[in-house]
Coordinates of C-alpha atoms in Angstrom, one line a residue:
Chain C
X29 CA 126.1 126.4 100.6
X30 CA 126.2 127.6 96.9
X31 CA 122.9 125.4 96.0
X32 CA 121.5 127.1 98.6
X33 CA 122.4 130.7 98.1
X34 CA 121.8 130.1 94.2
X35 CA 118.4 128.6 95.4
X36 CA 117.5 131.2 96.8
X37 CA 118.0 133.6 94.3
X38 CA 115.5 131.8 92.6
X39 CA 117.4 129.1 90.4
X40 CA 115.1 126.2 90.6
X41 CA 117.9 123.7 89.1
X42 CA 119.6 124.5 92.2
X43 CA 116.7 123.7 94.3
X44 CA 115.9 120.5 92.4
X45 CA 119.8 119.6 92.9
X46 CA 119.4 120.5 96.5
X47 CA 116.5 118.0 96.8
X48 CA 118.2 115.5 95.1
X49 CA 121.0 115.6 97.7
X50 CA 118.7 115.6 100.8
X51 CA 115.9 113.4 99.3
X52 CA 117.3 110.3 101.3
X53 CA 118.1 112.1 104.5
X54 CA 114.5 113.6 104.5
X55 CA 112.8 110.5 103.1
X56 CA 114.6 107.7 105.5
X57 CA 114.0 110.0 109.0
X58 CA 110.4 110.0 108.3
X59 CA 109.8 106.4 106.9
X60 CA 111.6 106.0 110.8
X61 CA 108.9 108.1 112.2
X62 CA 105.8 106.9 110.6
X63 CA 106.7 103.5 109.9
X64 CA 104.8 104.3 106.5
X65 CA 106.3 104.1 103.2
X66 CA 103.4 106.6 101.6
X67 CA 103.4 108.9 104.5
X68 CA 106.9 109.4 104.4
X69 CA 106.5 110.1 100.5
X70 CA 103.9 113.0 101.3
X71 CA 106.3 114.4 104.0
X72 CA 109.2 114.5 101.3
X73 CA 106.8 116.7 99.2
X74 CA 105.7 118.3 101.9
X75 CA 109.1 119.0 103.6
X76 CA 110.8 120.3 100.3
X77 CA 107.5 122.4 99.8
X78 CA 108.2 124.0 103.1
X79 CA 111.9 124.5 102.6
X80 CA 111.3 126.4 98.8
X81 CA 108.6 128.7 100.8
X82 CA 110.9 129.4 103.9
X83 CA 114.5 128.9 102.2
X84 CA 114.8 132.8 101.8
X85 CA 114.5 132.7 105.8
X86 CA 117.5 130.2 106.3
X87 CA 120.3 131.7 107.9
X88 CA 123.8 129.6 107.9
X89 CA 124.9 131.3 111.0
X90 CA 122.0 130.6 112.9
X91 CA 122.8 126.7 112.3
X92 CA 123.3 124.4 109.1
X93 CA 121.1 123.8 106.8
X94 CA 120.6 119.5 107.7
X95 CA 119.7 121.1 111.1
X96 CA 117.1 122.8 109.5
X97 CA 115.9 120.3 107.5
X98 CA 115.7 117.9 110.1
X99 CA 113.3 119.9 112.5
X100 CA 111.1 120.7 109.5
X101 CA 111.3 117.1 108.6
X102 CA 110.7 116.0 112.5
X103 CA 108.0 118.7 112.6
X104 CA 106.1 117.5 109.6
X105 CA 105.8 114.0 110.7
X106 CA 104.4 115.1 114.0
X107 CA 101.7 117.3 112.5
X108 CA 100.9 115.1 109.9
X109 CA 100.0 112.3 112.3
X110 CA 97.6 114.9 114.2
X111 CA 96.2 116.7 111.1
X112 CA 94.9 113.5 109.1
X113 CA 94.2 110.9 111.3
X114 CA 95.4 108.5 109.6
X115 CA 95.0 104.6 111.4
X116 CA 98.5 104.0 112.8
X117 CA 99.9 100.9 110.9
X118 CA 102.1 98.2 112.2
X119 CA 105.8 99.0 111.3
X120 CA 106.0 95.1 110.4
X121 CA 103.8 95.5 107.6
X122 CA 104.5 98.5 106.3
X123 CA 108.8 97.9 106.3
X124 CA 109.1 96.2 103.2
X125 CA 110.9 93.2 104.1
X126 CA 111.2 91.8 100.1
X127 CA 114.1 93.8 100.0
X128 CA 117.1 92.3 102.3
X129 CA 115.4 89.0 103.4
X130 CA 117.5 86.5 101.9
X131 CA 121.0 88.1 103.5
X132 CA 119.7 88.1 106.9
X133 CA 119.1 84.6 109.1
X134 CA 115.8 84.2 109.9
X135 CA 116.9 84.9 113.5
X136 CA 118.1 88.2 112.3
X137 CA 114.7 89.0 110.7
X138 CA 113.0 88.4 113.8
X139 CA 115.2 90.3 115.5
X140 CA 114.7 93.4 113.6
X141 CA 111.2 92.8 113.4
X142 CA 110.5 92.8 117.5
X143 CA 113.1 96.7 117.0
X144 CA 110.2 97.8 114.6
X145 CA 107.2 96.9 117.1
X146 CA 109.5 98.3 120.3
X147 CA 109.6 101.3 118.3
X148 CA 106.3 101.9 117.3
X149 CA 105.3 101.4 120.7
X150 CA 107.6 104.4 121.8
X151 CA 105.8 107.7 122.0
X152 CA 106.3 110.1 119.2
X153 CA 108.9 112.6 121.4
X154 CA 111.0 109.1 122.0
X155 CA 111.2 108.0 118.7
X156 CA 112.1 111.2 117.6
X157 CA 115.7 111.2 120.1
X158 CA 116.2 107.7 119.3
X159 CA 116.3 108.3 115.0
X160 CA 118.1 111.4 115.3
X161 CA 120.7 109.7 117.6
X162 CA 121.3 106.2 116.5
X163 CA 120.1 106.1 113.6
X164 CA 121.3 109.9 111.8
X165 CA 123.8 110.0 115.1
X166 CA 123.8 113.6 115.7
X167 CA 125.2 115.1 118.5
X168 CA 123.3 115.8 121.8
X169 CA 123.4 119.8 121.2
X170 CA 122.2 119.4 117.4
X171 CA 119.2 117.3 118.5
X172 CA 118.5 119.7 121.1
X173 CA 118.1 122.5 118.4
X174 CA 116.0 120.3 115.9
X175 CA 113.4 119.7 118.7
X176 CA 114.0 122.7 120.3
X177 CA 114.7 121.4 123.7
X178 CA 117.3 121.8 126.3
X179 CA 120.4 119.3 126.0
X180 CA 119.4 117.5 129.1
X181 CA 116.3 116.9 128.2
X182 CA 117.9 114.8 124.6
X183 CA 119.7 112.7 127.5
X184 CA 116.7 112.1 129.7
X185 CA 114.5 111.4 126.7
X186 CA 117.0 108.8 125.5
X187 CA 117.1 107.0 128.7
X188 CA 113.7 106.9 128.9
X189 CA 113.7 105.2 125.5
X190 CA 116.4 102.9 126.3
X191 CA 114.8 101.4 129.2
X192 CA 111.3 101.2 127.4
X193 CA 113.2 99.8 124.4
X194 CA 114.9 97.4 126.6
X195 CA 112.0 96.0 128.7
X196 CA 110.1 95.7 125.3
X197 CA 113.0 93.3 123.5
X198 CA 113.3 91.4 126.2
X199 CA 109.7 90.4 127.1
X200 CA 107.7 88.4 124.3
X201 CA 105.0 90.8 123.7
X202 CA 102.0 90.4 121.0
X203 CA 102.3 92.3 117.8
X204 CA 102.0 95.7 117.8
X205 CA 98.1 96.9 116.9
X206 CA 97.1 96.5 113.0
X207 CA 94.3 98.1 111.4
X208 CA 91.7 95.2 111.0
X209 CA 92.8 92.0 109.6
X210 CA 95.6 93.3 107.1
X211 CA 97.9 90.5 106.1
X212 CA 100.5 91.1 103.2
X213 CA 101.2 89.5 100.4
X214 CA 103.9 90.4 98.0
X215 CA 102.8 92.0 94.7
X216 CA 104.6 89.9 91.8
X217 CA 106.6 90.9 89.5
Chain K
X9 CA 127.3 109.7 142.8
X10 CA 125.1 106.2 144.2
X11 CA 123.4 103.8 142.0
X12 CA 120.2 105.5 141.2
X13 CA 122.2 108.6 139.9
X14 CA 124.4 106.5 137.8
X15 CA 121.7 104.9 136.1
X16 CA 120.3 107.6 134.7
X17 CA 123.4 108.9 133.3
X18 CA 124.9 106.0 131.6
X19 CA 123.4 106.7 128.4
X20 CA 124.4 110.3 128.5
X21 CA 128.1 108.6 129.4
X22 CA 128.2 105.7 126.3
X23 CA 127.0 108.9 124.0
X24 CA 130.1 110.8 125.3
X25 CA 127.8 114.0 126.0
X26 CA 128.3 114.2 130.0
X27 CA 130.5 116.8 131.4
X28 CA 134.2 116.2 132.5
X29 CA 132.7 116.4 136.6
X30 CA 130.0 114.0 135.9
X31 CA 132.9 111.7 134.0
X32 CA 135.3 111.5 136.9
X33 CA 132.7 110.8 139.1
X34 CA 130.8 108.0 137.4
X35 CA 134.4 106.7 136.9
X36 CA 134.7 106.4 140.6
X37 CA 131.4 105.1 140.8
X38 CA 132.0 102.3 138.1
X39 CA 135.2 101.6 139.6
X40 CA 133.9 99.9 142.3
X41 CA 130.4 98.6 141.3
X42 CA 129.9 95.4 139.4
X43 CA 125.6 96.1 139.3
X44 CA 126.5 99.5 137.3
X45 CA 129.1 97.8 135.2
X46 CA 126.6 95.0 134.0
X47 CA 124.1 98.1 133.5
X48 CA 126.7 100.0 131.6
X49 CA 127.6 96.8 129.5
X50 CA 123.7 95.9 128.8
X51 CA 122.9 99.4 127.6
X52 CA 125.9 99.2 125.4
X53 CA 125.1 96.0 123.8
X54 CA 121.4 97.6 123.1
X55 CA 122.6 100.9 121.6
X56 CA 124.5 98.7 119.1
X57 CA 121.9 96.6 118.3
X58 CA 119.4 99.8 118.4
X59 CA 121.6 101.7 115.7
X60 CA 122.4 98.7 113.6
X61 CA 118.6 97.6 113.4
X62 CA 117.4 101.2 112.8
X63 CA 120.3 101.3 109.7
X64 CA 119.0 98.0 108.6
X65 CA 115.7 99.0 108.3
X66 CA 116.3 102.4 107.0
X67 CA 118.4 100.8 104.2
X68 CA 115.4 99.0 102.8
X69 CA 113.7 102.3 102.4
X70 CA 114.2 104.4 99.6
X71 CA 112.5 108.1 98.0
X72 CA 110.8 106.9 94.9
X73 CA 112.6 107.6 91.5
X74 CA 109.7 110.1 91.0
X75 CA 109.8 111.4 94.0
X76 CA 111.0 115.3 92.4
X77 CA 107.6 114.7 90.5
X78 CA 105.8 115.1 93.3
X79 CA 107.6 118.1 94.7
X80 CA 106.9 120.0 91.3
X81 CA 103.3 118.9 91.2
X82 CA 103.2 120.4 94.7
X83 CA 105.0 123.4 93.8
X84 CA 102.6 124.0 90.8
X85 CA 99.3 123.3 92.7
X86 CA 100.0 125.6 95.8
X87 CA 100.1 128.3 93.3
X88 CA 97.1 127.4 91.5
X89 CA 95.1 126.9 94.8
X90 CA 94.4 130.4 95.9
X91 CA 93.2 130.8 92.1
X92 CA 90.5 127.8 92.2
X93 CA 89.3 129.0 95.4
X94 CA 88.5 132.1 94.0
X95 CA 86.8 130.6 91.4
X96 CA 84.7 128.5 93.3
X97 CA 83.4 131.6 95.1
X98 CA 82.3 133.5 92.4
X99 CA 81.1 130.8 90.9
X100 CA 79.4 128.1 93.3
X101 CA 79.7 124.7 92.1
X102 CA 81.7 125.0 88.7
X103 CA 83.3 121.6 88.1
X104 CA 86.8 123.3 87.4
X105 CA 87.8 119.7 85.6
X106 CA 88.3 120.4 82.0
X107 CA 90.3 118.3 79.3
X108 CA 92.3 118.8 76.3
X109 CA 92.7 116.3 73.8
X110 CA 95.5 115.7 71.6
X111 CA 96.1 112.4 69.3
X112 CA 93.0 110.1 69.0
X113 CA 92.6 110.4 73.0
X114 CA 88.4 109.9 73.2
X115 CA 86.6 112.1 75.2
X116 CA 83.4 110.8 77.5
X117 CA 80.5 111.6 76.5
X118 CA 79.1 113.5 79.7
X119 CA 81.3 116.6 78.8
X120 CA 78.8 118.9 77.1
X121 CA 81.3 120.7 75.4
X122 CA 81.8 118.0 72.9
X123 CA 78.5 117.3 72.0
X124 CA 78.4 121.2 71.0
X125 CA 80.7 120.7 68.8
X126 CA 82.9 123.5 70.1
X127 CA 86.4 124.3 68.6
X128 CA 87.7 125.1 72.0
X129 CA 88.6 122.0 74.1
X130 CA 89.8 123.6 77.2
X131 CA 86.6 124.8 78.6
X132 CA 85.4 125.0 81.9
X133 CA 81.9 123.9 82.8
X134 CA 78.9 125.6 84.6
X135 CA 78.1 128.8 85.2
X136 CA 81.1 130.0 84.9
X137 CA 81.2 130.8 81.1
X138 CA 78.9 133.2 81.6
X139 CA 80.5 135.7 84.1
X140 CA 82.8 137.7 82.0
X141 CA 84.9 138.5 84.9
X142 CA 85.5 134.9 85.5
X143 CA 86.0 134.3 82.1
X144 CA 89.5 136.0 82.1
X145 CA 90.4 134.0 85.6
X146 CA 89.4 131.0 84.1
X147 CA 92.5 131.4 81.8
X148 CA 94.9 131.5 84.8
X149 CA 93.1 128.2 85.9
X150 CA 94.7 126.9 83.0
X151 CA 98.0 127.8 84.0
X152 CA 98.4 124.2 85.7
X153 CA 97.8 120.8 84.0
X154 CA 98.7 117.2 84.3
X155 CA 100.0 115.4 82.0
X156 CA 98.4 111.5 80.9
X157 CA 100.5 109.5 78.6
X158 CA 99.7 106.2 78.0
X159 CA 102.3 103.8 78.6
X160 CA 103.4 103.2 74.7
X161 CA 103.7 106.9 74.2
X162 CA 101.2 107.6 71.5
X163 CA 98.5 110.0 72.3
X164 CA 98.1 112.0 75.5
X165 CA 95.1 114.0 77.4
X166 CA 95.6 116.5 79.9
X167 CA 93.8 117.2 83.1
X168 CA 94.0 121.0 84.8
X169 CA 94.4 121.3 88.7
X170 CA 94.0 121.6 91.5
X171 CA 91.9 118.8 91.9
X172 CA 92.6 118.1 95.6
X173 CA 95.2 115.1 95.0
X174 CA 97.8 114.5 92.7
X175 CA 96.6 111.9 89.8
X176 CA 98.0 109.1 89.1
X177 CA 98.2 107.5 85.7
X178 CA 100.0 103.4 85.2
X179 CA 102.8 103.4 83.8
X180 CA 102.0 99.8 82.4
X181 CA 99.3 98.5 80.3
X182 CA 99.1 94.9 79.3
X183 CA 100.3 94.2 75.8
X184 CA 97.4 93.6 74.3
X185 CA 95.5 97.0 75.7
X186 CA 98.7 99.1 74.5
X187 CA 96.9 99.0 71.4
X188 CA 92.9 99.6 72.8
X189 CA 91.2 102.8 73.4
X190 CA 91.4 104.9 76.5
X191 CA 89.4 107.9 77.8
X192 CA 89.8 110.1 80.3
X193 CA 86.8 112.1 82.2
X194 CA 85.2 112.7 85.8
X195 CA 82.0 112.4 86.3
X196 CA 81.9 114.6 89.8
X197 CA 84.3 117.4 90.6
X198 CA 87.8 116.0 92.3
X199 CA 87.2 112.7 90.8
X200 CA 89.2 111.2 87.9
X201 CA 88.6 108.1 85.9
X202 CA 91.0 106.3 83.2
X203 CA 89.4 103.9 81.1
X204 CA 91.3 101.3 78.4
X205 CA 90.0 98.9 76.8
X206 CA 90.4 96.4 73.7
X207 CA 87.5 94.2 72.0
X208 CA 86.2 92.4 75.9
X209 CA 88.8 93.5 77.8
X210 CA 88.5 96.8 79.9
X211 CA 90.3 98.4 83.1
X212 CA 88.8 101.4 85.0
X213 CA 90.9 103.3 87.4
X214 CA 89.2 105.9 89.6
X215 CA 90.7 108.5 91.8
X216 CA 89.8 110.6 94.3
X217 CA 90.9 112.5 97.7
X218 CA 90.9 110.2 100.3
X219 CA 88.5 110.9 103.2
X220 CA 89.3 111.6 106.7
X221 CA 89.0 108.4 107.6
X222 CA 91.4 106.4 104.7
X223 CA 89.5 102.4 105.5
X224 CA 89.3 100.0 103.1
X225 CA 86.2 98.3 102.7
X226 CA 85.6 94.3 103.0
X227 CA 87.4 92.0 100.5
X228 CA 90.7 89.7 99.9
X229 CA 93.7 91.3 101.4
X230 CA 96.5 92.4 99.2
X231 CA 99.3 94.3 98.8
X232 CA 100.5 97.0 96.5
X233 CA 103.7 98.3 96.7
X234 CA 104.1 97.0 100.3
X235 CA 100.9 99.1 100.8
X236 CA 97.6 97.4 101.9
X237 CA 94.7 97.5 99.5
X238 CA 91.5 95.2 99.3
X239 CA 90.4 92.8 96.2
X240 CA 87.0 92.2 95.0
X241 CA 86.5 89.1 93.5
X242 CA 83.4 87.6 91.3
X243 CA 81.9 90.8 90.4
X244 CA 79.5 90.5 87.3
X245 CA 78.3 93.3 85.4
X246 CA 78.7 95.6 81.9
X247 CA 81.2 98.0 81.3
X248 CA 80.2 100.9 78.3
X249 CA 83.7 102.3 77.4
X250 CA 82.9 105.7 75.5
X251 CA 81.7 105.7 71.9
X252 CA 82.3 101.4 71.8
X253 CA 80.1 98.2 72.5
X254 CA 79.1 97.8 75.8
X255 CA 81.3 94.9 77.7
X256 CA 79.7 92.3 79.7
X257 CA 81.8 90.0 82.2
X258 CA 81.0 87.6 84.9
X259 CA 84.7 87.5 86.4
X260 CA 85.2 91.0 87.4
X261 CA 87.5 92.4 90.0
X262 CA 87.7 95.8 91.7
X263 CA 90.7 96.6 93.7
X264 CA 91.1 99.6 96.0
X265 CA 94.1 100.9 98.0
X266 CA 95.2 104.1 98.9
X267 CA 98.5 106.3 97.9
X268 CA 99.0 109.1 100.2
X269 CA 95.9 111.4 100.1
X270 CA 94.8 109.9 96.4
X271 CA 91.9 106.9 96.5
X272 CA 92.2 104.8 93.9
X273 CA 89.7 102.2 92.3
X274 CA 90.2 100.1 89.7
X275 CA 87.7 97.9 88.0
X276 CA 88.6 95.3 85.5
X277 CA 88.2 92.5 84.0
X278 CA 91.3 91.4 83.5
X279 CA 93.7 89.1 85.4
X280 CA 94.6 89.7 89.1
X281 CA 98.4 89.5 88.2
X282 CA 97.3 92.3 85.5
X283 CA 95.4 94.0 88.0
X284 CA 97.9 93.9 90.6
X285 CA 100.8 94.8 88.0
X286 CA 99.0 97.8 86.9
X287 CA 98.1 99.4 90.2
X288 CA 102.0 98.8 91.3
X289 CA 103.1 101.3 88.0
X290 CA 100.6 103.8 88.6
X291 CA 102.5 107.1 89.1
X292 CA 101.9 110.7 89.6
X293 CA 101.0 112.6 85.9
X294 CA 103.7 114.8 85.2
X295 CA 102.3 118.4 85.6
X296 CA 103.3 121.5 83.6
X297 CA 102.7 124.9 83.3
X298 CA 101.2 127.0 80.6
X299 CA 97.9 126.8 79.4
X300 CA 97.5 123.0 77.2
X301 CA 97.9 122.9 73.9
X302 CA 94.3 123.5 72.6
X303 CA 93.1 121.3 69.2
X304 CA 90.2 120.2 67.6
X305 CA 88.3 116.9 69.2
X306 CA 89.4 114.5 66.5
X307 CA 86.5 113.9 63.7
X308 CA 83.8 111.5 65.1
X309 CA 85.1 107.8 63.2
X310 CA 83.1 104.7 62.2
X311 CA 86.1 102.7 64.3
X312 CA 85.5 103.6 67.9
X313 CA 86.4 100.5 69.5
X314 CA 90.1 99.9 69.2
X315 CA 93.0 101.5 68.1
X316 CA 94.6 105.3 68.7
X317 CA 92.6 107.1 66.6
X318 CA 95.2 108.9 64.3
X319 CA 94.3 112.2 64.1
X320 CA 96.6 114.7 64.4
X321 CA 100.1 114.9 65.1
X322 CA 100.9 115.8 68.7
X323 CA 101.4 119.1 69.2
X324 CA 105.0 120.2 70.9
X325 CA 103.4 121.4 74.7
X326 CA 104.2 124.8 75.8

């Protein structure tokens, strides 16, 4: 709460201190939205730019501050999507798998690959509920206030997802749209 | 409670949110129901799997270690931007891309400013040198610039923005271009180019905004960063790096890829792996404010194909 009051009074090594704490929280929820590694760079920027224009706004007692950054985070990947157009890309190729392949079994691998094309195949709201719950596992009420929607609707929202999540992993299904004929190929180093 | 009701409140139950009525009477319900507990157990098992996967995967992601970088680029071009709009209005069509030159950094030869000989190396082109209001705003557009450093630290050039994306600049060079010439220019507004070179060896990265639509043209597919991009293969062609002999090759490459809203474009002769090594260093140009350090173009030299030119010692920046 200090960074943040020091912040903003205007001490920018407090700012750059409170990115640095909240980099990976901000970064890893939207690489989980848009399955992009870029796009999720851009949001960061454009999450933290946000936050250093509205921090003066931030009230603690209207909620803490990861609440905050989470809806402006959730926000930003949402708009983004709609502003630029970009082509939607595969989760599979854009999750870099060169970095835990050899500790998981190739049945592991697949595994977490058919999770990434269940979850690009969710709508936007889903896979919003389903990050902020099992992967950041906030509370029911604390989602509610990052997407600004009543409590039940988190819990309808998530059994929605679960179902659709569930018929997807359990039928074989083709992969998940590319953008032309991408394949990848490691860049070596 | 039947079945139907039970079903969609078993999530809401496993994530511990339902209410202590709704508890007791799913209880009930579960009690005597072996459907609903095979439900219950199923959705269990998937939310387990659900939240390791999504850890799993987040795990392999990770900010980039110049991720603050881009933050402070951002925080210095949003306050720049309101300024170059200005500019633009009062004068249409100013190309507000200017250099300063510090070390033996060569300058290309389109910039007028050079071939006039004039002391002044920030200087902004077009008409708007002659609107003495403008000429006092044009000093505020200098309030932003980026930073290129080539990779073995000797020399640098600097780039004022906005230019409508952040610029890149590699952060490796092959050994034996360390010691070549570079340039830096743009021959349109928002584009930037950064040449190096060495006897018949060149590389020529060119950035841009990215359009609307980001596609990649035709070519090999590839991968940069875990980020598509296309290669080029067999181009041939001649290459005329500023103020040295013109370079002809036959095995040519041009490789183009996208990082966020920046198109990039490199064109080289060199290896693939080179190529390929290259384009995965490139990283945003450090960005400062102040207006750049402001020298002398170094004295035209008989030796203008190789080497940092040593004239001048860099200048501390402000």
């Amino acid at each position: 709460m200090d960074l943040i009051r020091r912040s903003q009074a205007g001490d920018e090594e407090a700012f750059a201190e409170l990115f640095r704490q909240y980099q990976d929280l901000v970064f890893k929820t939207a690489y989980l939205m848009t399955g992009n590694a870029d796009e999720a760079k851009d949001a960061l920027q454009e999450v933290f730019l946000q936050v250093h224009k509205a921090l003066d706004s931030f009230q603690p007692s209207r909620g803490a501050f990861t609440t905050w950054l989470h809806r402006v985070t959730v926000n930003r990947c949402l708009s983004r999507r709609r502003k630029h157009h970009l082509p939607t890309l595969s989760l599979s190729e854009d999750f870099p798998m060169s970095a835990s392949p050899r500790s998981l079994a190739e049945g592991d691998l697949e595994e977490l690959d058919a999770v990434r094309q269940a979850l690009i195949r969710l709508s936007e709201k889903l896979r919003a509920v389903v990050i902020l719950r099992y992967y950041q596992e906030l509370p029911y009420a604390e989602i509610a206030q990052i997407l600004n929607i009543p409590v039940g609707t988190v819990g309808s929202r998530l059994d929605m997802a679960l179902k659709a999540l569930r018929k997807e992993l359990e039928t074989p299904t083709e992969p998940a749209p590319t953008r032309g004929a991408l394949s990848q190929r490691e860049v070596a180093k | 409670m039947n079945c139907q009701e039970v079903s969609t409140l078993l999530v809401v139950y496993l994530d511990g949110e339902v209410t202590p009525s709704e508890r007791t009477l799913l209880q009930a319900h579960l009690t005597g129901c072996h459907a609903c507990q095979e439900r219950l157990a199923e959705l269990s098992a998937l939310q387990s799997h659900l939240s390791r996967s999504l850890h799993l995967i987040a795990a392999e992601a990770a900010p980039p270690p110049d991720a603050w970088d881009f933050v402070q680029a951002g925080l210095a071009s949003s306050s720049g931007s309101k300024l170059l709009m200005w500019l633009q209005r009062l004068a249409p069509g100013v190309d507000s891309t200017y250099l300063a030159l510090q070390g033996g950094v060569k300058m290309k030869r389109g910039f007028a400013f050079v071939a006039l000989g004039v002391a002044l190396v920030a200087v902004t082109l077009g008409t708007v040198a002659f609107v003495p209001a403008a000429r006092a705003r044009a000093s505020e557009l200098l309030s932003i610039w980026f930073r290129f450093e080539s990779p073995f630290g000797d020399g640098e050039a600097g780039m004022s923005g906005p230019i409508g994306f952040i610029p890149l600049r590699p952060t490796y060079l092959p050994p034996d271009l360390q010691m070549g010439g570079s340039s830096i220019g743009g021959i349109e507004p928002e584009t930037l180019e950064l040449t190096y070179y060495r006897e018949q060896q060149f590389v020529a990265i060119t950035q841009s905004k990215a359009p609307a639509d980001a596609t990649l043209p035709a070519g090999r597919d590839v991968s940069i960063n875990g980020q598509p991009a296309v290669l080029i293969d067999g181009l041939t062609g001649t290459f005329s790096p500023f103020g040295s002999a013109e370079i002809a090759y036959t095995e040519g490459r041009r490789l183009i890829w996208y990082v966020g809203e920046t198109r990039i474009e490199m064109l080289s002769n060199l290896s693939e792996e080179e190529m390929l090594k290259i384009a995965a260093s490139m990283a945003p140009a450090p960005s400062q404010e102040g207006e750049p350090p402001v020298v002398p173009p170094p004295p035209p030299s008989g030796d203008q194909g190789e080497g940092m030119t040593g004239g001048g010692s860099l200048e501390s920046n402000p």
